[in-house]
mmCIF file of C-alpha atoms and ligand atoms in Angstrom:
data_model
loop_
_atom_site.group_PDB
_atom_site.id
_atom_site.type_symbol
_atom_site.label_atom_id
_atom_site.label_comp_id
_atom_site.label_asym_id
_atom_site.label_seq_id
_atom_site.Cartn_x
_atom_site.Cartn_y
_atom_site.Cartn_z
ATOM 1 C CA MET A 77 56.364 99.979 112.856
ATOM 2 C CA SER A 78 58.618 98.355 115.498
ATOM 3 C CA LYS A 79 58.724 95.215 113.315
ATOM 4 C CA LYS A 80 60.014 97.325 110.409
ATOM 5 C CA ILE A 81 62.715 98.832 112.585
ATOM 6 C CA LEU A 82 63.683 95.347 113.776
ATOM 7 C CA ILE A 83 63.959 94.051 110.168
ATOM 8 C CA ALA A 84 65.929 97.133 109.086
ATOM 9 C CA GLY A 85 68.216 96.581 112.090
ATOM 10 C CA ILE A 86 68.815 92.955 111.147
ATOM 11 C CA ILE A 87 69.582 93.882 107.518
ATOM 12 C CA LEU A 88 72.006 96.588 108.648
ATOM 13 C CA THR A 89 73.756 94.261 111.074
ATOM 14 C CA CYS A 90 73.944 91.567 108.403
ATOM 15 C CA SER A 91 75.515 93.909 105.884
ATOM 16 C CA LEU A 92 78.012 95.131 108.459
ATOM 17 C CA PHE A 93 79.036 91.832 109.975
ATOM 18 C CA SER A 94 77.570 89.215 107.611
ATOM 19 C CA CYS A 95 75.066 87.593 109.940
ATOM 20 C CA GLN A 96 74.962 83.871 110.597
ATOM 21 C CA SER A 97 71.477 83.741 109.089
ATOM 22 C CA GLN A 98 72.667 85.040 105.737
ATOM 23 C CA ASP A 99 72.895 82.919 102.653
ATOM 24 C CA GLU A 100 76.059 80.740 102.936
ATOM 25 C CA GLU A 101 77.621 82.167 99.732
ATOM 26 C CA LYS A 102 77.329 85.743 100.859
ATOM 27 C CA GLN A 103 78.561 85.088 104.365
ATOM 28 C CA MET A 104 82.004 86.495 103.793
ATOM 29 C CA VAL A 105 82.918 88.145 107.091
ATOM 30 C CA GLU A 106 82.732 86.020 110.209
ATOM 31 C CA LYS A 107 83.548 87.420 113.601
ATOM 32 C CA LYS A 108 84.635 85.475 116.674
ATOM 33 C CA LEU A 109 86.273 86.170 120.001
ATOM 34 C CA PHE A 110 90.066 85.702 119.686
ATOM 35 C CA GLY A 111 91.015 86.374 123.291
ATOM 36 C CA LYS A 112 91.027 88.855 126.139
ATOM 37 C CA LEU A 113 93.763 91.302 127.101
ATOM 38 C CA ALA A 114 95.015 91.521 130.697
ATOM 39 C CA GLY A 115 92.609 94.408 131.345
ATOM 40 C CA GLY A 116 89.666 92.305 130.148
ATOM 41 C CA GLU A 117 89.294 93.991 126.719
ATOM 42 C CA GLU A 118 87.990 91.588 124.103
ATOM 43 C CA VAL A 119 89.932 91.040 120.888
ATOM 44 C CA TYR A 120 88.032 89.745 117.874
ATOM 45 C CA GLU A 121 89.054 87.807 114.820
ATOM 46 C CA TYR A 122 87.422 88.625 111.485
ATOM 47 C CA LYS A 123 87.529 86.115 108.658
ATOM 48 C CA LEU A 124 87.326 87.641 105.194
ATOM 49 C CA LYS A 125 86.656 85.215 102.359
ATOM 50 C CA ASN A 126 86.429 85.518 98.605
ATOM 51 C CA SER A 127 84.740 83.505 95.880
ATOM 52 C CA ALA A 128 88.065 81.852 94.944
ATOM 53 C CA GLY A 129 88.244 80.060 98.304
ATOM 54 C CA ALA A 130 90.998 82.297 99.700
ATOM 55 C CA GLU A 131 90.595 83.789 103.149
ATOM 56 C CA VAL A 132 92.361 86.084 105.548
ATOM 57 C CA LYS A 133 91.894 86.286 109.309
ATOM 58 C CA ILE A 134 92.566 89.628 110.942
ATOM 59 C CA ILE A 135 92.410 90.572 114.609
ATOM 60 C CA ASN A 136 91.871 94.058 115.979
ATOM 61 C CA TYR A 137 94.932 93.772 118.249
ATOM 62 C CA GLY A 138 97.679 95.377 116.163
ATOM 63 C CA ALA A 139 95.382 95.228 113.089
ATOM 64 C CA THR A 140 97.172 91.939 112.599
ATOM 65 C CA VAL A 141 96.830 89.386 109.799
ATOM 66 C CA VAL A 142 96.883 86.100 111.697
ATOM 67 C CA SER A 143 96.387 83.763 108.748
ATOM 68 C CA LEU A 144 96.204 84.035 104.971
ATOM 69 C CA MET A 145 94.962 81.008 103.071
ATOM 70 C CA MET A 146 95.944 80.937 99.414
ATOM 71 C CA PRO A 147 95.813 78.183 96.746
ATOM 72 C CA ASP A 148 98.884 76.537 95.243
ATOM 73 C CA ARG A 149 99.051 75.478 91.579
ATOM 74 C CA ASN A 150 96.946 72.371 92.334
ATOM 75 C CA GLY A 151 94.321 74.374 94.158
ATOM 76 C CA LYS A 152 95.521 73.300 97.608
ATOM 77 C CA ILE A 153 94.725 76.106 100.022
ATOM 78 C CA GLU A 154 97.332 76.681 102.733
ATOM 79 C CA ASP A 155 98.393 79.345 105.176
ATOM 80 C CA VAL A 156 101.205 81.499 103.753
ATOM 81 C CA VAL A 157 101.974 83.713 106.776
ATOM 82 C CA LEU A 158 103.630 83.137 110.153
ATOM 83 C CA GLY A 159 101.839 83.941 113.393
ATOM 84 C CA TYR A 160 100.491 82.584 116.672
ATOM 85 C CA ASP A 161 97.499 80.498 117.700
ATOM 86 C CA SER A 162 96.600 82.706 120.634
ATOM 87 C CA LEU A 163 96.376 86.353 121.649
ATOM 88 C CA GLU A 164 99.087 85.751 124.235
ATOM 89 C CA GLY A 165 101.513 85.043 121.395
ATOM 90 C CA TYR A 166 100.812 88.443 119.846
ATOM 91 C CA VAL A 167 100.962 90.260 123.193
ATOM 92 C CA ASN A 168 104.448 88.833 123.880
ATOM 93 C CA ASP A 169 105.617 88.985 120.260
ATOM 94 C CA LYS A 170 108.828 90.827 119.375
ATOM 95 C CA SER A 171 108.870 89.906 115.677
ATOM 96 C CA TYR A 172 105.879 92.058 114.599
ATOM 97 C CA PHE A 173 104.197 89.060 112.907
ATOM 98 C CA GLY A 174 101.432 90.225 110.553
ATOM 99 C CA SER A 175 100.818 93.572 112.216
ATOM 100 C CA ILE A 176 100.564 97.186 111.169
ATOM 101 C CA VAL A 177 103.689 98.844 112.534
ATOM 102 C CA GLY A 178 104.181 102.519 113.313
ATOM 103 C CA ARG A 179 104.090 105.372 113.831
ATOM 104 C CA TYR A 180 107.437 105.011 112.084
ATOM 105 C CA GLY A 181 108.034 101.667 110.388
ATOM 106 C CA ASN A 182 111.730 100.766 110.597
ATOM 107 C CA ARG A 183 114.505 102.551 112.473
ATOM 108 C CA ILE A 184 115.179 106.053 113.712
ATOM 109 C CA ASP A 185 118.790 106.686 114.650
ATOM 110 C CA LYS A 186 119.111 106.933 118.455
ATOM 111 C CA GLY A 187 115.359 107.615 118.515
ATOM 112 C CA LYS A 188 115.995 111.297 117.833
ATOM 113 C CA PHE A 189 114.657 113.627 115.177
ATOM 114 C CA LYS A 190 113.922 117.330 114.810
ATOM 115 C CA LEU A 191 110.774 119.092 113.639
ATOM 116 C CA ASP A 192 110.763 122.883 113.323
ATOM 117 C CA GLY A 193 113.894 123.094 115.474
ATOM 118 C CA LYS A 194 112.507 121.012 118.333
ATOM 119 C CA GLU A 195 114.173 117.690 119.110
ATOM 120 C CA TYR A 196 111.965 114.702 119.909
ATOM 121 C CA HIS A 197 113.112 111.610 121.781
ATOM 122 C CA LEU A 198 111.425 108.330 120.992
ATOM 123 C CA THR A 199 111.451 105.068 122.947
ATOM 124 C CA LEU A 200 114.667 103.139 122.358
ATOM 125 C CA ASN A 201 113.607 99.559 121.770
ATOM 126 C CA ASP A 202 116.294 98.263 119.393
ATOM 127 C CA GLY A 203 119.595 98.719 121.183
ATOM 128 C CA GLU A 204 120.255 102.446 121.081
ATOM 129 C CA ASN A 205 117.725 103.014 118.286
ATOM 130 C CA HIS A 206 113.975 103.254 117.806
ATOM 131 C CA LEU A 207 112.265 100.513 115.761
ATOM 132 C CA HIS A 208 108.735 100.137 114.384
ATOM 133 C CA GLY A 209 107.073 102.723 116.627
ATOM 134 C CA GLY A 210 108.577 101.626 119.937
ATOM 135 C CA THR A 211 107.520 99.172 122.652
ATOM 136 C CA LEU A 212 103.867 100.126 122.502
ATOM 137 C CA GLY A 213 103.482 100.916 118.830
ATOM 138 C CA PHE A 214 100.507 100.327 116.523
ATOM 139 C CA ASN A 215 101.169 96.564 116.709
ATOM 140 C CA LYS A 216 100.373 96.526 120.430
ATOM 141 C CA ALA A 217 97.256 98.702 120.190
ATOM 142 C CA LEU A 218 93.645 97.639 120.356
ATOM 143 C CA TRP A 219 92.100 99.013 117.175
ATOM 144 C CA ASN A 220 88.523 100.072 116.745
ATOM 145 C CA VAL A 221 86.607 98.088 114.130
ATOM 146 C CA ASP A 222 84.653 100.655 112.132
ATOM 147 C CA SER A 223 83.069 98.200 109.701
ATOM 148 C CA ALA A 224 83.402 94.740 108.198
ATOM 149 C CA THR A 225 81.514 94.250 104.969
ATOM 150 C CA SER A 226 81.232 91.946 102.008
ATOM 151 C CA SER A 227 80.363 92.752 98.423
ATOM 152 C CA ASP A 228 80.188 90.872 95.118
ATOM 153 C CA ASN A 229 83.910 91.377 94.715
ATOM 154 C CA GLY A 230 85.161 90.144 98.113
ATOM 155 C CA SER A 231 85.181 91.528 101.624
ATOM 156 C CA SER A 232 86.862 94.178 103.697
ATOM 157 C CA ILE A 233 87.423 95.416 107.213
ATOM 158 C CA THR A 234 88.088 98.988 108.325
ATOM 159 C CA MET A 235 89.943 99.609 111.569
ATOM 160 C CA SER A 236 91.192 102.782 113.190
ATOM 161 C CA TYR A 237 93.468 103.753 116.031
ATOM 162 C CA LEU A 238 93.968 107.061 117.795
ATOM 163 C CA SER A 239 97.584 107.408 118.856
ATOM 164 C CA LYS A 240 97.733 110.055 121.565
ATOM 165 C CA ASP A 241 100.016 113.095 121.555
ATOM 166 C CA GLY A 242 103.339 112.006 123.096
ATOM 167 C CA GLU A 243 102.823 108.265 122.590
ATOM 168 C CA GLU A 244 106.270 106.638 122.435
ATOM 169 C CA GLY A 245 107.631 110.203 122.188
ATOM 170 C CA TYR A 246 105.880 111.272 118.952
ATOM 171 C CA PRO A 247 104.105 114.635 118.741
ATOM 172 C CA GLY A 248 100.431 115.082 117.827
ATOM 173 C CA ASN A 249 97.243 113.099 118.189
ATOM 174 C CA VAL A 250 97.373 110.864 115.122
ATOM 175 C CA LYS A 251 94.383 108.970 113.819
ATOM 176 C CA LEU A 252 95.227 106.136 111.469
ATOM 177 C CA THR A 253 92.593 104.219 109.534
ATOM 178 C CA VAL A 254 93.471 100.979 107.781
ATOM 179 C CA VAL A 255 91.233 99.151 105.321
ATOM 180 C CA TYR A 256 92.123 95.566 104.491
ATOM 181 C CA GLU A 257 90.298 94.164 101.475
ATOM 182 C CA LEU A 258 90.418 90.662 100.034
ATOM 183 C CA ASN A 259 88.932 90.607 96.546
ATOM 184 C CA ASN A 260 87.984 87.751 94.239
ATOM 185 C CA ASP A 261 91.282 88.089 92.319
ATOM 186 C CA ASN A 262 93.209 86.995 95.435
ATOM 187 C CA GLU A 263 94.469 90.495 96.080
ATOM 188 C CA LEU A 264 94.903 91.596 99.674
ATOM 189 C CA SER A 265 95.006 95.371 99.573
ATOM 190 C CA ILE A 266 95.837 97.661 102.461
ATOM 191 C CA ASN A 267 94.740 101.278 102.370
ATOM 192 C CA TYR A 268 95.983 103.673 105.023
ATOM 193 C CA THR A 269 94.800 107.197 105.812
ATOM 194 C CA GLY A 270 96.154 109.286 108.661
ATOM 195 C CA THR A 271 95.648 112.721 110.148
ATOM 196 C CA THR A 272 97.264 114.724 112.934
ATOM 197 C CA ASP A 273 96.566 117.818 115.029
ATOM 198 C CA LYS A 274 100.258 118.873 115.277
ATOM 199 C CA PRO A 275 103.145 118.572 112.799
ATOM 200 C CA THR A 276 104.510 115.046 113.156
ATOM 201 C CA ILE A 277 105.991 112.131 111.206
ATOM 202 C CA LEU A 278 104.072 109.097 110.016
ATOM 203 C CA ASN A 279 105.318 106.027 108.147
ATOM 204 C CA PRO A 280 103.271 102.910 108.881
ATOM 205 C CA THR A 281 103.770 99.601 107.111
ATOM 206 C CA HIS A 282 102.521 96.029 107.115
ATOM 207 C CA HIS A 283 104.680 93.309 108.630
ATOM 208 C CA SER A 284 103.488 89.880 107.470
ATOM 209 C CA TYR A 285 106.127 87.174 107.258
ATOM 210 C CA PHE A 286 105.347 85.168 104.123
ATOM 211 C CA ASN A 287 106.306 81.600 103.390
ATOM 212 C CA LEU A 288 104.746 80.649 100.059
ATOM 213 C CA THR A 289 105.508 76.936 100.466
ATOM 214 C CA GLY A 290 102.539 76.842 102.854
ATOM 215 C CA ASP A 291 104.699 74.959 105.360
ATOM 216 C CA PRO A 292 106.652 77.159 107.781
ATOM 217 C CA ASN A 293 109.037 74.289 108.503
ATOM 218 C CA ASN A 294 110.629 75.146 105.140
ATOM 219 C CA THR A 295 113.027 78.046 104.769
ATOM 220 C CA ILE A 296 112.269 80.775 102.239
ATOM 221 C CA LEU A 297 115.683 80.395 100.567
ATOM 222 C CA ASP A 298 114.315 78.739 97.405
ATOM 223 C CA HIS A 299 111.782 81.497 96.763
ATOM 224 C CA GLU A 300 112.764 83.614 93.744
ATOM 225 C CA LEU A 301 112.526 87.341 94.266
ATOM 226 C CA MET A 302 112.415 90.248 91.843
ATOM 227 C CA ILE A 303 112.513 93.829 93.131
ATOM 228 C CA ASP A 304 112.140 96.630 90.614
ATOM 229 C CA SER A 305 114.963 98.676 92.063
ATOM 230 C CA ASP A 306 118.471 99.748 91.089
ATOM 231 C CA ASN A 307 119.596 101.144 94.449
ATOM 232 C CA ILE A 308 119.477 100.477 98.159
ATOM 233 C CA THR A 309 119.969 102.872 101.026
ATOM 234 C CA PRO A 310 123.032 101.194 102.567
ATOM 235 C CA VAL A 311 123.277 100.828 106.319
ATOM 236 C CA LYS A 312 125.911 101.117 108.990
ATOM 237 C CA LYS A 313 126.035 99.186 112.279
ATOM 238 C CA GLY A 314 122.604 98.842 113.886
ATOM 239 C CA LEU A 315 120.927 98.846 110.449
ATOM 240 C CA ILE A 316 120.819 102.653 110.350
ATOM 241 C CA PRO A 317 121.048 104.218 106.866
ATOM 242 C CA THR A 318 124.278 106.043 106.058
ATOM 243 C CA GLY A 319 122.196 108.561 104.090
ATOM 244 C CA LYS A 320 123.805 107.527 100.810
ATOM 245 C CA PHE A 321 122.440 105.508 97.909
ATOM 246 C CA SER A 322 124.303 102.600 96.387
ATOM 247 C CA THR A 323 123.737 100.755 93.144
ATOM 248 C CA VAL A 324 122.783 97.086 93.336
ATOM 249 C CA GLU A 325 124.552 96.330 90.066
ATOM 250 C CA ASN A 326 127.008 93.459 90.322
ATOM 251 C CA THR A 327 126.272 92.997 94.027
ATOM 252 C CA PRO A 328 124.330 90.371 96.037
ATOM 253 C CA MET A 329 121.656 93.084 96.494
ATOM 254 C CA ASP A 330 120.625 92.921 92.814
ATOM 255 C CA PHE A 331 117.109 91.434 92.553
ATOM 256 C CA SER A 332 116.172 93.475 89.494
ATOM 257 C CA ARG A 333 116.063 90.428 87.206
ATOM 258 C CA GLY A 334 114.868 87.932 89.810
ATOM 259 C CA VAL A 335 117.101 85.619 91.834
ATOM 260 C CA ARG A 336 116.775 82.849 94.446
ATOM 261 C CA ILE A 337 116.761 84.474 97.878
ATOM 262 C CA GLY A 338 119.319 81.928 99.109
ATOM 263 C CA GLU A 339 121.704 82.466 96.188
ATOM 264 C CA PHE A 340 123.875 85.179 97.765
ATOM 265 C CA ILE A 341 122.366 85.501 101.250
ATOM 266 C CA ASN A 342 125.585 84.424 102.968
ATOM 267 C CA ALA A 343 127.905 86.328 100.633
ATOM 268 C CA ASP A 344 131.025 87.930 102.009
ATOM 269 C CA TYR A 345 129.678 91.395 101.321
ATOM 270 C CA ALA A 346 129.638 94.259 103.826
ATOM 271 C CA GLN A 347 125.907 95.112 103.544
ATOM 272 C CA ILE A 348 124.905 91.452 103.924
ATOM 273 C CA LYS A 349 127.140 91.134 106.977
ATOM 274 C CA LEU A 350 125.723 94.306 108.556
ATOM 275 C CA GLY A 351 122.154 93.046 107.953
ATOM 276 C CA PHE A 352 122.862 89.422 108.979
ATOM 277 C CA GLY A 353 121.373 88.609 105.568
ATOM 278 C CA TYR A 354 118.869 90.804 103.732
ATOM 279 C CA ASP A 355 117.398 93.547 105.892
ATOM 280 C CA HIS A 356 117.573 96.649 103.724
ATOM 281 C CA ASN A 357 115.509 99.298 102.025
ATOM 282 C CA TRP A 358 115.310 99.065 98.239
ATOM 283 C CA VAL A 359 114.670 102.373 96.463
ATOM 284 C CA LEU A 360 111.735 101.604 94.185
ATOM 285 C CA ASN A 361 112.077 102.591 90.529
ATOM 286 C CA LYS A 362 108.313 103.103 90.179
ATOM 287 C CA HIS A 363 105.780 103.704 92.897
ATOM 288 C CA GLN A 364 102.543 104.837 91.312
ATOM 289 C CA GLY A 365 100.307 102.474 93.308
ATOM 290 C CA LEU A 366 98.277 99.882 91.445
ATOM 291 C CA GLN A 367 100.141 100.563 88.195
ATOM 292 C CA SER A 368 103.477 99.806 89.810
ATOM 293 C CA LYS A 369 104.468 96.231 90.429
ATOM 294 C CA VAL A 370 107.490 96.649 92.674
ATOM 295 C CA ALA A 371 108.202 93.014 93.564
ATOM 296 C CA THR A 372 107.405 89.455 92.491
ATOM 297 C CA VAL A 373 108.113 86.344 94.525
ATOM 298 C CA TYR A 374 107.809 82.867 93.014
ATOM 299 C CA GLU A 375 107.963 79.637 94.998
ATOM 300 C CA PRO A 376 108.759 76.810 92.553
ATOM 301 C CA LYS A 377 107.398 73.796 94.506
ATOM 302 C CA SER A 378 103.935 75.166 95.233
ATOM 303 C CA GLY A 379 103.814 77.415 92.160
ATOM 304 C CA ARG A 380 102.583 80.287 94.337
ATOM 305 C CA VAL A 381 103.388 83.792 93.166
ATOM 306 C CA LEU A 382 103.172 86.962 95.223
ATOM 307 C CA GLU A 383 103.227 90.350 93.520
ATOM 308 C CA VAL A 384 103.493 93.608 95.446
ATOM 309 C CA PHE A 385 102.148 96.957 94.253
ATOM 310 C CA THR A 386 102.598 100.207 96.127
ATOM 311 C CA ASP A 387 102.731 103.978 96.045
ATOM 312 C CA GLN A 388 105.542 104.086 98.621
ATOM 313 C CA PRO A 389 109.078 105.151 97.613
ATOM 314 C CA GLY A 390 110.863 102.289 99.406
ATOM 315 C CA MET A 391 110.499 98.671 100.380
ATOM 316 C CA GLN A 392 112.290 96.854 103.177
ATOM 317 C CA PHE A 393 113.072 93.274 102.227
ATOM 318 C CA TYR A 394 113.769 91.352 105.430
ATOM 319 C CA SER A 395 114.741 87.688 105.099
ATOM 320 C CA GLY A 396 113.772 86.577 108.613
ATOM 321 C CA ASN A 397 117.378 86.646 109.861
ATOM 322 C CA PHE A 398 116.380 87.112 113.492
ATOM 323 C CA LEU A 399 114.103 84.076 113.554
ATOM 324 C CA ASP A 400 116.263 81.721 115.559
ATOM 325 C CA GLY A 401 114.126 78.768 116.569
ATOM 326 C CA THR A 402 113.026 80.273 119.886
ATOM 327 C CA VAL A 403 109.523 81.329 118.848
ATOM 328 C CA LYS A 404 106.719 78.771 118.807
ATOM 329 C CA GLY A 405 104.103 79.745 116.252
ATOM 330 C CA LYS A 406 100.847 78.377 114.874
ATOM 331 C CA ASN A 407 100.208 74.651 115.265
ATOM 332 C CA GLY A 408 103.219 74.383 117.581
ATOM 333 C CA VAL A 409 105.695 74.982 114.746
ATOM 334 C CA VAL A 410 108.977 76.469 115.934
ATOM 335 C CA TYR A 411 110.037 79.156 113.483
ATOM 336 C CA LYS A 412 113.593 78.489 112.435
ATOM 337 C CA HIS A 413 116.120 80.806 110.797
ATOM 338 C CA ARG A 414 114.789 82.382 107.582
ATOM 339 C CA THR A 415 111.441 80.619 107.463
ATOM 340 C CA GLY A 416 109.558 83.827 106.607
ATOM 341 C CA PHE A 417 110.261 87.015 104.675
ATOM 342 C CA CYS A 418 108.744 90.493 104.836
ATOM 343 C CA LEU A 419 108.207 92.992 102.041
ATOM 344 C CA GLU A 420 107.445 96.240 103.843
ATOM 345 C CA ALA A 421 106.377 99.111 101.597
ATOM 346 C CA GLN A 422 107.250 102.388 103.274
ATOM 347 C CA ASN A 423 109.261 105.565 103.288
ATOM 348 C CA TYR A 424 113.026 105.113 103.665
ATOM 349 C CA PRO A 425 114.242 104.203 107.158
ATOM 350 C CA ASP A 426 115.369 107.122 109.334
ATOM 351 C CA SER A 427 114.145 109.656 106.759
ATOM 352 C CA PRO A 428 113.552 112.400 109.409
ATOM 353 C CA ASN A 429 117.343 112.520 109.846
ATOM 354 C CA HIS A 430 118.202 112.671 106.128
ATOM 355 C CA SER A 431 117.052 115.720 104.177
ATOM 356 C CA ASN A 432 117.864 113.910 100.894
ATOM 357 C CA PHE A 433 115.257 111.184 101.662
ATOM 358 C CA PRO A 434 111.530 111.672 100.932
ATOM 359 C CA SER A 435 109.844 113.442 103.835
ATOM 360 C CA ALA A 436 107.581 111.588 106.291
ATOM 361 C CA ARG A 437 106.271 114.831 107.755
ATOM 362 C CA LEU A 438 102.523 115.188 108.234
ATOM 363 C CA GLU A 439 100.827 118.538 108.897
ATOM 364 C CA PRO A 440 97.461 119.234 110.496
ATOM 365 C CA GLY A 441 94.930 119.470 107.669
ATOM 366 C CA GLN A 442 96.878 117.047 105.461
ATOM 367 C CA THR A 443 95.974 113.387 105.007
ATOM 368 C CA TYR A 444 98.611 110.667 104.944
ATOM 369 C CA ARG A 445 97.752 108.038 102.316
ATOM 370 C CA GLN A 446 99.221 104.687 101.380
ATOM 371 C CA THR A 447 97.994 101.871 99.177
ATOM 372 C CA THR A 448 99.858 98.570 99.086
ATOM 373 C CA VAL A 449 98.546 95.423 97.418
ATOM 374 C CA TYR A 450 99.736 91.839 97.863
ATOM 375 C CA ARG A 451 98.407 89.900 94.861
ATOM 376 C CA PHE A 452 98.565 86.106 94.854
ATOM 377 C CA ALA A 453 98.619 83.922 91.753
ATOM 378 C CA VAL A 454 100.093 80.590 90.609
ATOM 379 C CA LYS A 455 102.492 79.585 87.873
HETATM 380 C C1 BGC B 239 113.408 94.854 110.400
HETATM 381 C C2 BGC B 239 114.296 93.869 111.107
HETATM 382 C C3 BGC B 239 113.657 93.564 112.414
HETATM 383 C C4 BGC B 239 112.303 93.012 112.181
HETATM 384 C C5 BGC B 239 111.597 92.814 113.487
HETATM 385 C C6 BGC B 239 112.098 94.218 110.178
HETATM 386 O O1 BGC B 239 111.243 95.105 109.553
HETATM 387 O O2 BGC B 239 113.961 95.313 109.200
HETATM 388 O O3 BGC B 239 115.573 94.379 111.297
HETATM 389 O O4 BGC B 239 114.420 92.678 113.161
HETATM 390 O O5 BGC B 239 111.538 93.888 111.414
HETATM 391 O O6 BGC B 239 110.918 91.676 113.482
#
């Protein structure tokens, strides 16, 4: 009897965390200690692999993607995201490398918004504004690992975080669950679900900095980008939306037919100057989830292609303008200006202060949902 329980226990543990003793081929989720926080809490790294030889490493501090190994057109597998070698890097990080950001991804004007007549004041961590959930947002939280499993079609990890009522100034106890899955088609999908016990706002996003060359010493300026969008939400000083929409037609913001990122990045154009390059929200033409390809990036030297699918109404394209050669990343590489780009699927920035933007409000009893997929291929 006790032997049976022991065997059942081993099988269960193996299916949850892909035990060392399992058949090599099926051993798709490996877990190892990544580091310890100042309070002694242990942070773990989970390696998800697929049958195509791709792999992603995720830590439960910030639910952060710390490396993403993808093949180029010759089958050479290289890391296509920026990050740090150690936990200390992530603890001190101000660039949000690879993490889940929130509660509100992007900016909230002066950190203020109203819900049912009551004004809330959020942490001001970006000059006079609130950015990416504040100083202790989702990216600085220790997430609970609910499960890490592998199947015939890849592997996945489920993490959750309970953000307490009042955290960084936001109302309501919010529970966010994030499922990262790497499947055998080289798709990294991110599924979010969130609930609250008081009316609140929720708009999380994923903040990987991609460099498809596989070498972060290169800039991302030769990557070609297509965004299926005809409008941006233009910004004023401080990268806060004006509340208007403006057409991308005949402007340096037009990526609808695909263009080299570097082509117009230094153009003498007001929005580019205000963003110090590209750092804007594109209003997505389609956002029906897996049916809607909203962006394609092609890197000609490696042949790597990244396609983004989402059900979110907007996408922030950030061209790494604030990388300035002061951050030392993985393998001692110093990340220079524009050596990574982010494609952050989300609601429009500052939507709580613009009634003409889609609402980010979440009620008790409702479930926030988001699906965003980063699909890798070669050309
Ligand atoms: C924002 C940038 C910001 C960066 C932080 C991006 O999502 O749009 O303005 O500097 O995150 O690393």
